[in-house]
Short mmCIF file of C-alpha atoms in Angstrom, two decimals:
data_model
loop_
_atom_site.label_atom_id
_atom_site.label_comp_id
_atom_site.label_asym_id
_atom_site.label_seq_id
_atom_site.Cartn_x
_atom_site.Cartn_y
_atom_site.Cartn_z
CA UNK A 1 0.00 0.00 0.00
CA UNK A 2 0.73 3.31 -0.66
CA UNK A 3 1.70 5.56 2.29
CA UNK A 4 -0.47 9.16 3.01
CA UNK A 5 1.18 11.97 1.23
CA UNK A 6 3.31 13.06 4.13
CA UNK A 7 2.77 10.42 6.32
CA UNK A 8 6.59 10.05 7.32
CA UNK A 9 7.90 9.75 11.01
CA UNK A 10 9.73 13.30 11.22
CA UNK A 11 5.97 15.15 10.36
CA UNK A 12 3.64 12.76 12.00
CA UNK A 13 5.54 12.56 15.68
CA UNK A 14 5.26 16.61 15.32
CA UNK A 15 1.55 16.34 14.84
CA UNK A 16 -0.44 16.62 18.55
CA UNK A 17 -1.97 13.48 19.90
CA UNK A 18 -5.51 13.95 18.99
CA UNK A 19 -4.34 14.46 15.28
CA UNK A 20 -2.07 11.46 15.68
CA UNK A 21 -5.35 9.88 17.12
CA UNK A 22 -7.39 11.00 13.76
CA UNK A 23 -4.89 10.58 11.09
CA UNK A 24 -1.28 8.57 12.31
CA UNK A 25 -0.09 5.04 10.70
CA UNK A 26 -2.72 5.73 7.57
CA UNK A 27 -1.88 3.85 4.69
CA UNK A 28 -4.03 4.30 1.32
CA UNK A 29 -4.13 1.67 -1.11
CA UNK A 30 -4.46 2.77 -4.81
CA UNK A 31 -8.27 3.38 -4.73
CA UNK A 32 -7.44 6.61 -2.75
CA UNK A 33 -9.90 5.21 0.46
CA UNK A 34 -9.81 8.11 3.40
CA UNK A 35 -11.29 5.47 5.91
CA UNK A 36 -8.74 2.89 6.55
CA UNK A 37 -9.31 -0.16 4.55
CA UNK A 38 -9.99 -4.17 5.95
CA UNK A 39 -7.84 -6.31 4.47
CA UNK A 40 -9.53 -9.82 5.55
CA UNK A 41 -6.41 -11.73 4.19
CA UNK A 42 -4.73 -14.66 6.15
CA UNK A 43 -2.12 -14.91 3.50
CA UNK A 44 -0.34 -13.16 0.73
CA UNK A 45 0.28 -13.59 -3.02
CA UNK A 46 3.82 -13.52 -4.67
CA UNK A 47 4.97 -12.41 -8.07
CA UNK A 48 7.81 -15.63 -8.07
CA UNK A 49 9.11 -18.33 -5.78
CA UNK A 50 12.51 -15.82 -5.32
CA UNK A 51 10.51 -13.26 -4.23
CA UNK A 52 8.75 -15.33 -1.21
CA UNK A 53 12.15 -16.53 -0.53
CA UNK A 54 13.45 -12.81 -0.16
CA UNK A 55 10.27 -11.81 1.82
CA UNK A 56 11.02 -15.33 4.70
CA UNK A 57 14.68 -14.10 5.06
CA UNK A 58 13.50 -10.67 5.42
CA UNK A 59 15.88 -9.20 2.02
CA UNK A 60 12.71 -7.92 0.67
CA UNK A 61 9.83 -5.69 2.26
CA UNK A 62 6.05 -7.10 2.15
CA UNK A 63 3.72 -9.45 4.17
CA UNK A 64 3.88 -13.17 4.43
CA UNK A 65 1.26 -14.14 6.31
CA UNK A 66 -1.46 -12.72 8.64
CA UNK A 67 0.31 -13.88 11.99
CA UNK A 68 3.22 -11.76 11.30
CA UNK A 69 1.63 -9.21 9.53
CA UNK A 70 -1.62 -7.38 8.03
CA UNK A 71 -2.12 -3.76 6.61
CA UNK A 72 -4.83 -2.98 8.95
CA UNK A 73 -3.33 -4.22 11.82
CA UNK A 74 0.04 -2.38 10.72
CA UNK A 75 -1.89 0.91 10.77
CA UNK A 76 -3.14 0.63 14.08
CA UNK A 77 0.09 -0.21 15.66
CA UNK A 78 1.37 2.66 13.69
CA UNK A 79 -1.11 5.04 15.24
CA UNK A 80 -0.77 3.79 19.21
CA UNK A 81 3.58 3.71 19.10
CA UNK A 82 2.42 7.62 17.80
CA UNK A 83 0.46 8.50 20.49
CA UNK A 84 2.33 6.61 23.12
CA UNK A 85 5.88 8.11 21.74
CA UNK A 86 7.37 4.63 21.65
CA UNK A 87 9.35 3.74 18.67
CA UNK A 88 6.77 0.46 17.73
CA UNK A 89 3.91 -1.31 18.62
CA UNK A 90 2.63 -5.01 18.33
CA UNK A 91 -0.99 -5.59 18.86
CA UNK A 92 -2.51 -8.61 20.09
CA UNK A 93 -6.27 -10.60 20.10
CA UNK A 94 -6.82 -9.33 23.79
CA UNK A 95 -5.46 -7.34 26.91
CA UNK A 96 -4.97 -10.30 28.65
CA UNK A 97 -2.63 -11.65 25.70
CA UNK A 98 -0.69 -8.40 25.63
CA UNK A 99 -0.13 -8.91 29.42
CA UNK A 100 1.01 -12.59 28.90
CA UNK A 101 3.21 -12.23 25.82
CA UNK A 102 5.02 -8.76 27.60
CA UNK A 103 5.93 -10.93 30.49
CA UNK A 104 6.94 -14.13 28.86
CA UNK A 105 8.81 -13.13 25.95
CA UNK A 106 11.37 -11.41 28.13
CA UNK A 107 11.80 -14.06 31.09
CA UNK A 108 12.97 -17.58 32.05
CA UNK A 109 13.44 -20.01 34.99
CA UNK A 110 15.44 -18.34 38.02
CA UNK A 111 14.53 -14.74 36.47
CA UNK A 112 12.48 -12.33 39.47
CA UNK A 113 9.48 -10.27 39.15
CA UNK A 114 8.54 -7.44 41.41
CA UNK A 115 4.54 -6.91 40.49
CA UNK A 116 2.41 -3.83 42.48
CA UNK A 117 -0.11 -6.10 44.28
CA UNK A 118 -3.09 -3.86 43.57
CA UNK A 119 -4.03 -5.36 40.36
CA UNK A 120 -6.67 -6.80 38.04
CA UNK A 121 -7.41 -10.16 38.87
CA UNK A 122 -6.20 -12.33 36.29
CA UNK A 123 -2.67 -9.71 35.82
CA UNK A 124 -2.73 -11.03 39.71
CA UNK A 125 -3.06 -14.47 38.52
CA UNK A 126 -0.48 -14.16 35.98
CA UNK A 127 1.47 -13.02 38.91
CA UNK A 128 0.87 -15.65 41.92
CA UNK A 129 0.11 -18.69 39.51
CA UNK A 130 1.72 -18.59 35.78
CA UNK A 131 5.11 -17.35 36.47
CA UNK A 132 6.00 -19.75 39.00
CA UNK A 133 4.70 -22.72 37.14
CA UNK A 134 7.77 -22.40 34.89
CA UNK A 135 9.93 -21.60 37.81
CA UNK A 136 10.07 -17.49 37.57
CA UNK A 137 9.99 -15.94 41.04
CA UNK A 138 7.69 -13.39 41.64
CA UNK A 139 7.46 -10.64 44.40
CA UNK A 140 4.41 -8.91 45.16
CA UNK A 141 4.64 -4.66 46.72
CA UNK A 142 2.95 -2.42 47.29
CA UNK A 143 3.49 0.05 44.45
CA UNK A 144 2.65 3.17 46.10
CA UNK A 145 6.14 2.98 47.72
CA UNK A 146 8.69 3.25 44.85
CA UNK A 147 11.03 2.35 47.95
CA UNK A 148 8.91 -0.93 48.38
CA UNK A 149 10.58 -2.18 44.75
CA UNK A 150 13.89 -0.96 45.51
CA UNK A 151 13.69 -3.27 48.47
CA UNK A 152 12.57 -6.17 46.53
CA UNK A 153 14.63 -6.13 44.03
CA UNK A 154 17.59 -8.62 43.75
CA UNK A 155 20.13 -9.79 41.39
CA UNK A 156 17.83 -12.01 39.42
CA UNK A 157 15.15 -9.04 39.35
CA UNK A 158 14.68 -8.75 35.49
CA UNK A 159 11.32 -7.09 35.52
CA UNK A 160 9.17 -4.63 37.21
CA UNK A 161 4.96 -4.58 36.81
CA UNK A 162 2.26 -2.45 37.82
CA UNK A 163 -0.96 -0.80 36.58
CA UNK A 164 -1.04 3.04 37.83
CA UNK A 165 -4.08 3.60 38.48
CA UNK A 166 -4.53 0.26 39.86
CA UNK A 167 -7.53 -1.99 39.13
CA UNK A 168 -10.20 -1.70 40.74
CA UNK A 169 -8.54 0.09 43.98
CA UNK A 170 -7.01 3.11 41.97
CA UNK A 171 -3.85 3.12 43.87
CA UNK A 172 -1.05 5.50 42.27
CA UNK A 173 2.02 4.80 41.33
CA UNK A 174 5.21 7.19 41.18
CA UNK A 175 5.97 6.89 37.32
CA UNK A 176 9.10 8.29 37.42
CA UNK A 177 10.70 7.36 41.01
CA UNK A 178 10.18 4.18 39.89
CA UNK A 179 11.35 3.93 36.71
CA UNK A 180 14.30 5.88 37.91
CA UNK A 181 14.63 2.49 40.03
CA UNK A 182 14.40 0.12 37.47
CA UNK A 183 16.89 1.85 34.83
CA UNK A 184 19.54 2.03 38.08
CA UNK A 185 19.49 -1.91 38.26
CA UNK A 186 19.09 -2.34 34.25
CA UNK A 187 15.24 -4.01 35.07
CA UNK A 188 13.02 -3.85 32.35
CA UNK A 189 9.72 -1.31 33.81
CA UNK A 190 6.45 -2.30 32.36
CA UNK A 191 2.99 -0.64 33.07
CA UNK A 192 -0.36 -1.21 32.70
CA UNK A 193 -2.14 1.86 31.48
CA UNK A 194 -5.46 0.68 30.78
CA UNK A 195 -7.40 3.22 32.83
CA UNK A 196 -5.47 6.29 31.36
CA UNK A 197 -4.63 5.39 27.54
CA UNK A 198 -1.69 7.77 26.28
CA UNK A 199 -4.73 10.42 25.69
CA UNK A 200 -4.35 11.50 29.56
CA UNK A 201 -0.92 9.66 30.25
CA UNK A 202 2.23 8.36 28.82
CA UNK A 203 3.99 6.30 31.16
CA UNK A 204 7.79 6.71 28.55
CA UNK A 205 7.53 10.46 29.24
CA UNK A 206 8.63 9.29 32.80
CA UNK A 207 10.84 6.87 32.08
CA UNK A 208 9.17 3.44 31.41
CA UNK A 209 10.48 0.73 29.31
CA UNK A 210 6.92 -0.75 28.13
CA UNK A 211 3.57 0.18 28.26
CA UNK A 212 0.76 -2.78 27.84
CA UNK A 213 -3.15 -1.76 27.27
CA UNK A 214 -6.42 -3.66 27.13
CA UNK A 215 -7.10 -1.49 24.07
CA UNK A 216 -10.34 -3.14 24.77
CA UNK A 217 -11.05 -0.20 27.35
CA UNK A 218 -11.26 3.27 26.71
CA UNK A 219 -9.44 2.72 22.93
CA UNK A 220 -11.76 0.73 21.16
CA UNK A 221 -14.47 2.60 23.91
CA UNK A 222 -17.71 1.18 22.81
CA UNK A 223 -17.91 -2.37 24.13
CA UNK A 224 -17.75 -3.77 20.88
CA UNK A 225 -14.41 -5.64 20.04
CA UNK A 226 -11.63 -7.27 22.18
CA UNK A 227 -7.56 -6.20 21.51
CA UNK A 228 -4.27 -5.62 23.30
CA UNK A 229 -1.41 -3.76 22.56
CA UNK A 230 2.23 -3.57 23.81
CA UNK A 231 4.67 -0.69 23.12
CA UNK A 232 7.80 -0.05 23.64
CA UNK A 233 11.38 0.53 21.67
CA UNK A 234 11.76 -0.85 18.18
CA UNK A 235 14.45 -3.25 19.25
CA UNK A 236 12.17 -4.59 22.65
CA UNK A 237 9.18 -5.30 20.01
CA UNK A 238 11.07 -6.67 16.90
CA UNK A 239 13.75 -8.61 18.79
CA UNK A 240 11.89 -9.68 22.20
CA UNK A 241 7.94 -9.22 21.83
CA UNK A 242 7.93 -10.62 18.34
CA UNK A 243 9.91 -14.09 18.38
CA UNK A 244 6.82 -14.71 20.96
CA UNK A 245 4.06 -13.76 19.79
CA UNK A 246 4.97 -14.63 15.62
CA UNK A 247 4.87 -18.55 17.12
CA UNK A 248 2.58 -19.14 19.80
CA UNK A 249 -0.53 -16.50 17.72
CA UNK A 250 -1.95 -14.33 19.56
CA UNK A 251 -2.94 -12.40 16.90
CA UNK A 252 -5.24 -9.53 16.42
CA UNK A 253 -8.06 -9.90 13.62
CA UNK A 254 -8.59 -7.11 10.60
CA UNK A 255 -11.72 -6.36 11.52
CA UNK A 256 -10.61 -5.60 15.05
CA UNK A 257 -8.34 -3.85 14.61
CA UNK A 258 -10.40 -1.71 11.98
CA UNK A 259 -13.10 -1.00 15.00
CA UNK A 260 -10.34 0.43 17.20
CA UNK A 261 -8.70 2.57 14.60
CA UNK A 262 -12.10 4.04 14.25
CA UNK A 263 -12.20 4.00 18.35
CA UNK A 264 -9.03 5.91 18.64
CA UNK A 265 -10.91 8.78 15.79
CA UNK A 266 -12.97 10.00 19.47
CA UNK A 267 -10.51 8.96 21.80
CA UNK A 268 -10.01 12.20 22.78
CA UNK A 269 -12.64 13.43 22.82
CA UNK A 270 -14.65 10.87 24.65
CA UNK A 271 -11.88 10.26 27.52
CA UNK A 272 -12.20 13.98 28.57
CA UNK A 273 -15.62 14.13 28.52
CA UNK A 274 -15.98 10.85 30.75
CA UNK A 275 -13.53 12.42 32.74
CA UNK A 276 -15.35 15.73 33.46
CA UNK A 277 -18.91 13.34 33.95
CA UNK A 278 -16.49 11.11 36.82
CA UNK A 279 -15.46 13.97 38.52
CA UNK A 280 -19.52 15.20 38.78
CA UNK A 281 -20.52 11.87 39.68
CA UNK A 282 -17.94 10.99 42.16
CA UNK A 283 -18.54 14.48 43.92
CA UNK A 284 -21.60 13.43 44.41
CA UNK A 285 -21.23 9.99 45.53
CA UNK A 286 -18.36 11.16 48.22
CA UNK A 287 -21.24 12.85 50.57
CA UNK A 288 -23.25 9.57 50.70
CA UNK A 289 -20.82 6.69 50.95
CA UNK A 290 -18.57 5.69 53.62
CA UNK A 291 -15.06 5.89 51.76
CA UNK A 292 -14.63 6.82 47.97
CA UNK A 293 -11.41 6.11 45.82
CA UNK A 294 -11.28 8.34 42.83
CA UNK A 295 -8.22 10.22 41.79
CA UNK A 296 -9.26 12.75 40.27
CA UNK A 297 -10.46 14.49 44.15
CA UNK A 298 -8.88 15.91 46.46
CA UNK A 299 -9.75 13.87 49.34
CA UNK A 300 -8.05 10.69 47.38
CA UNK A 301 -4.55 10.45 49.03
CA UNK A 302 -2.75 10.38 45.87
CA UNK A 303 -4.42 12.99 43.92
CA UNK A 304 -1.30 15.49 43.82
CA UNK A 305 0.71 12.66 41.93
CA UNK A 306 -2.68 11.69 39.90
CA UNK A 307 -2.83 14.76 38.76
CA UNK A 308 0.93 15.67 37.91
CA UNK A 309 0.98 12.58 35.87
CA UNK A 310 -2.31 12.35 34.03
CA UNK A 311 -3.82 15.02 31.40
CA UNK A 312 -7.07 14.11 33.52
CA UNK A 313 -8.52 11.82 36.14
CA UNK A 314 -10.23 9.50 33.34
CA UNK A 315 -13.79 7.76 33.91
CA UNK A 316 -13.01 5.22 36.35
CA UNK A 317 -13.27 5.17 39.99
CA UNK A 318 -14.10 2.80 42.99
CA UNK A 319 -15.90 3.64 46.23
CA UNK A 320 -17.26 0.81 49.22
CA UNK A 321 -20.21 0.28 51.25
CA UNK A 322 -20.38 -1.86 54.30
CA UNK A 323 -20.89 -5.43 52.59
CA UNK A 324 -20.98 -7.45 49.65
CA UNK A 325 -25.34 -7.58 50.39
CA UNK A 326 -25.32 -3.46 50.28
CA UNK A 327 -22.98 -3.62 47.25
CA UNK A 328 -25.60 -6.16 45.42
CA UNK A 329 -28.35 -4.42 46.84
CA UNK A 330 -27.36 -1.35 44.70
CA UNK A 331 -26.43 -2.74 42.01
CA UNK A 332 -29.59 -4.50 41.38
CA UNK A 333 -31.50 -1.17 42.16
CA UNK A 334 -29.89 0.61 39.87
CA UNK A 335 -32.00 1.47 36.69
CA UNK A 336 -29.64 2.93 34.22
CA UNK A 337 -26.49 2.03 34.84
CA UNK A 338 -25.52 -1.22 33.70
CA UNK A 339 -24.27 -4.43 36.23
CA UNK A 340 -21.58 -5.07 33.65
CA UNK A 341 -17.20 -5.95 34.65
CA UNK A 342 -16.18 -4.02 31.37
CA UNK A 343 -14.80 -0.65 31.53
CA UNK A 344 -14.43 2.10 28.87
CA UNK A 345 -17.41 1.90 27.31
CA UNK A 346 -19.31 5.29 26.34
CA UNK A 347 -21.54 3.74 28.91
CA UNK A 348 -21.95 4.06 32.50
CA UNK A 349 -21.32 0.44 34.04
CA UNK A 350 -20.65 -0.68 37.91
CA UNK A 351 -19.36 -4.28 39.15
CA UNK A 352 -18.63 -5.75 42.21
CA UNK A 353 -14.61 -6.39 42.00
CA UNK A 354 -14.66 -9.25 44.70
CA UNK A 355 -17.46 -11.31 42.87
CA UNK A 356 -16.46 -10.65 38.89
CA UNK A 357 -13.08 -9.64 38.05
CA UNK A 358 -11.37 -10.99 41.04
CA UNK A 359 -13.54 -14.17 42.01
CA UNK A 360 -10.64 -16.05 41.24
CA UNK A 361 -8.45 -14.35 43.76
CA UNK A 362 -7.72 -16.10 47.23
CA UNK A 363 -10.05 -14.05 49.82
CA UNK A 364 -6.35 -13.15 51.82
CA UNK A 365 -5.00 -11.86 48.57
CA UNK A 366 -7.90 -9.74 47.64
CA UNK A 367 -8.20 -8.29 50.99
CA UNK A 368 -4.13 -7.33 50.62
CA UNK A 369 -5.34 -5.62 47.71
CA UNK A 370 -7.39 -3.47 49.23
CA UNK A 371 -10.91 -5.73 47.64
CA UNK A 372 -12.98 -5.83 50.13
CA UNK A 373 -16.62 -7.12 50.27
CA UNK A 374 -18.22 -3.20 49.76
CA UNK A 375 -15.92 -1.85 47.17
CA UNK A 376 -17.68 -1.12 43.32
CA UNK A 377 -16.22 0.22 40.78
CA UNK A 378 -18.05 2.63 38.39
CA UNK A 379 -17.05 3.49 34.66
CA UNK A 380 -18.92 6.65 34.39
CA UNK A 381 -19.73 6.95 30.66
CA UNK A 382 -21.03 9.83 28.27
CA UNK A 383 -24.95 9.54 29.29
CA UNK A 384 -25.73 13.56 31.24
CA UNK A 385 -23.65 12.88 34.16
CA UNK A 386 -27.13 14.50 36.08
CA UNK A 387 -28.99 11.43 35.18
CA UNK A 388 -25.85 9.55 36.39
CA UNK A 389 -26.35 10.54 39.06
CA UNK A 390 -30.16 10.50 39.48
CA UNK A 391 -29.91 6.86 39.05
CA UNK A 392 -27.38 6.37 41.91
CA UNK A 393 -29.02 8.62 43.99
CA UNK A 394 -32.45 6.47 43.88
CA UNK A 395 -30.31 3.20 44.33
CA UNK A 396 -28.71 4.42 47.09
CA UNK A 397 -31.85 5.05 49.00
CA UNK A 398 -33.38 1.98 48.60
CA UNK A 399 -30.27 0.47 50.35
CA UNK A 400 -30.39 2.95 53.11
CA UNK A 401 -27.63 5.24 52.08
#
């Protein structure tokens, strides 16, 4: 395909993230299309026999086969390394599989993890149960004290991996004390930014290695298609990340990554909005339950480093009642927000961490974590924040809050 007139790296990494959002990694083919095209193609034609054999020993540029490569999926990872700032990107079929392959493809047996224990459940799992079946140690800390990995670490410590904020607690983490850490011992820094996307922050600004989303979330933003992405330098992703995922597949489809191209188009626009529409809603929810968690207030305890990392406090937030029978109680009263474990969407949506997304974590473990029996967390989406609100207000009632 033929590159965008003036779609070259030294004018697109000049252009401002929600251009980049819009317009970065577009490739035209020769009808001219301005929305990006789907190439449904699991393999690729080739003019001779020499030329295939050029293309498998890498001599000659082109796609071999859809595991490795796909125009579609190349423009997508062309538009995230943009607006993360990382030199590449590799996409993959879920978050899940971006968190997998980012761990795996850069460890072995008697290699040590320091993980923030605040987490979502199955990055926990990954954590307490995967790495140690092939013999990795693992270290869990809590990651709002940057001195609590510099403590852990050891010798053998190759990585270091947190969200920030956390999931579902919204703990904080110190970006750059940190990553100052890791980069000391030569440790590999790799963070979870679901929550934030690089539209409100970009964990590389402050020194991280990798970032890993559940583009999932707020980039594809519509509950409609499932993806992961990793990014980091262009010698991390083509020499580390790729040997991985090119043989064990965990690759993302066409047509997804088609729907979160068009995602990242509102990106922008939607993440501030659902910001401003969390910070109305969790204002209001702070006078009527017993202990909120939201960042983007000033009663949360890490709101000063929130909010001298992020653009904005994003739509996400957690708060707890007294039990898991008060938490269900308002969850089933409520009448427009949705009982759903996604978060993201352009809708408002509210789970119950302890019996969804982190069922499968050990009661002792999710209590560490700070998931208790009364903590929800609510994705507030782009409905009028008033009726938001409305809604929770009327719940709340009926459960005697």
């Amino acid at each position: 395909m033929k590159r965008r007139t003036g779609q070259d790296q030294s004018i697109t990494r000049q252009w401002r993230p929600a251009t980049q959002a819009v317009r970065g990694g577009t490739a035209r083919s020769e009808w001219g299309e301005t929305s990006e095209a789907i190439f449904l193609t699991s393999g690729y034609a080739y003019d001779c026999a020499a030329a295939a054999a050029a293309r498998f020993a890498g001599e000659q540029q082109g796609m071999t086969y859809s595991r490795l490569q796909n125009p579609t999926v190349e423009m997508l990872e062309g538009r995230i390394a943009l607006l993360e700032g990382a030199e590449a990107c590799r996409t993959m079929t879920t978050g899940m599989a971006a968190m997998t392959a980012v761990l795996l493809c850069q460890l072995q047996t008697g290699d040590h993890v320091v993980a923030g224990r605040a987490a979502f459940g199955s990055c926990r799992w990954l954590v307490d149960t995967l790495l140690p079946k092939f013999g990795i140690e693992t270290t869990v800390v809590d990651a709002r004290d940057p001195q609590a990995f510099e403590d852990a670490s050891k010798a053998n410590t190759k990585v270091f991996f947190f969200e920030t904020p956390a999931n579902p607690t919204m703990d904080v983490v110190d970006l750059k004390a940190v990553c100052d850490i890791a980069r000391a011992r030569g440790i590999t820094s790799v963070v979870d930014n679901a929550f934030a996307t690089p539209a409100l922050q970009r964990p590389m600004e402050f020194g991280a290695d990798v970032t890993a989303y559940s583009a999932t979330k707020m980039m594809d933003g519509q509950g409609r298609v499932l993806a992961g992405a990793v990014c980091g330098t262009e010698d991390f992703i083509t020499n580390t990340l790729l040997p991985f995922t090119r043989n064990t597949g965990p690759t993302l489809s066409a047509f997804n990554a088609w729907v979160v191209l068009k995602g990242l188009e509102t990106l922008d626009l939607r993440i501030r909005r659902q910001s401003e529409n969390s910070l109305k809603v969790g204002a209001f929810l702070e006078t009527r339950v017993p202990r909120m968690l939201h960042p983007g207030l000033a009663s949360h305890p890490q709101h000063a480093l929130a909010m001298s990392q992020m653009d904005a406090c994003g739509p996400i937030f957690a708060f707890e009642v007294a039990d898991r029978k008060q938490a269900h109680g308002l969850l089933d009263g409520l009448q427009l927000v949705d009982i759903s474990n996604n978060i993201g969407d352009s809708r408002s949506l509210m789970t119950h961490p302890a019996s969804t997304t982190h069922y499968g974590v050990a009661e002792d473990k999710r209590l560490e974590m700070g998931v208790t029996e009364g903590l929800l967390r609510l994705n507030v989406g782009l409905e009028d924040p008033q009726d938001v609100i409305d809604d929770l207000d009327q719940a709340l009632t009926a459960v005697g809050l």
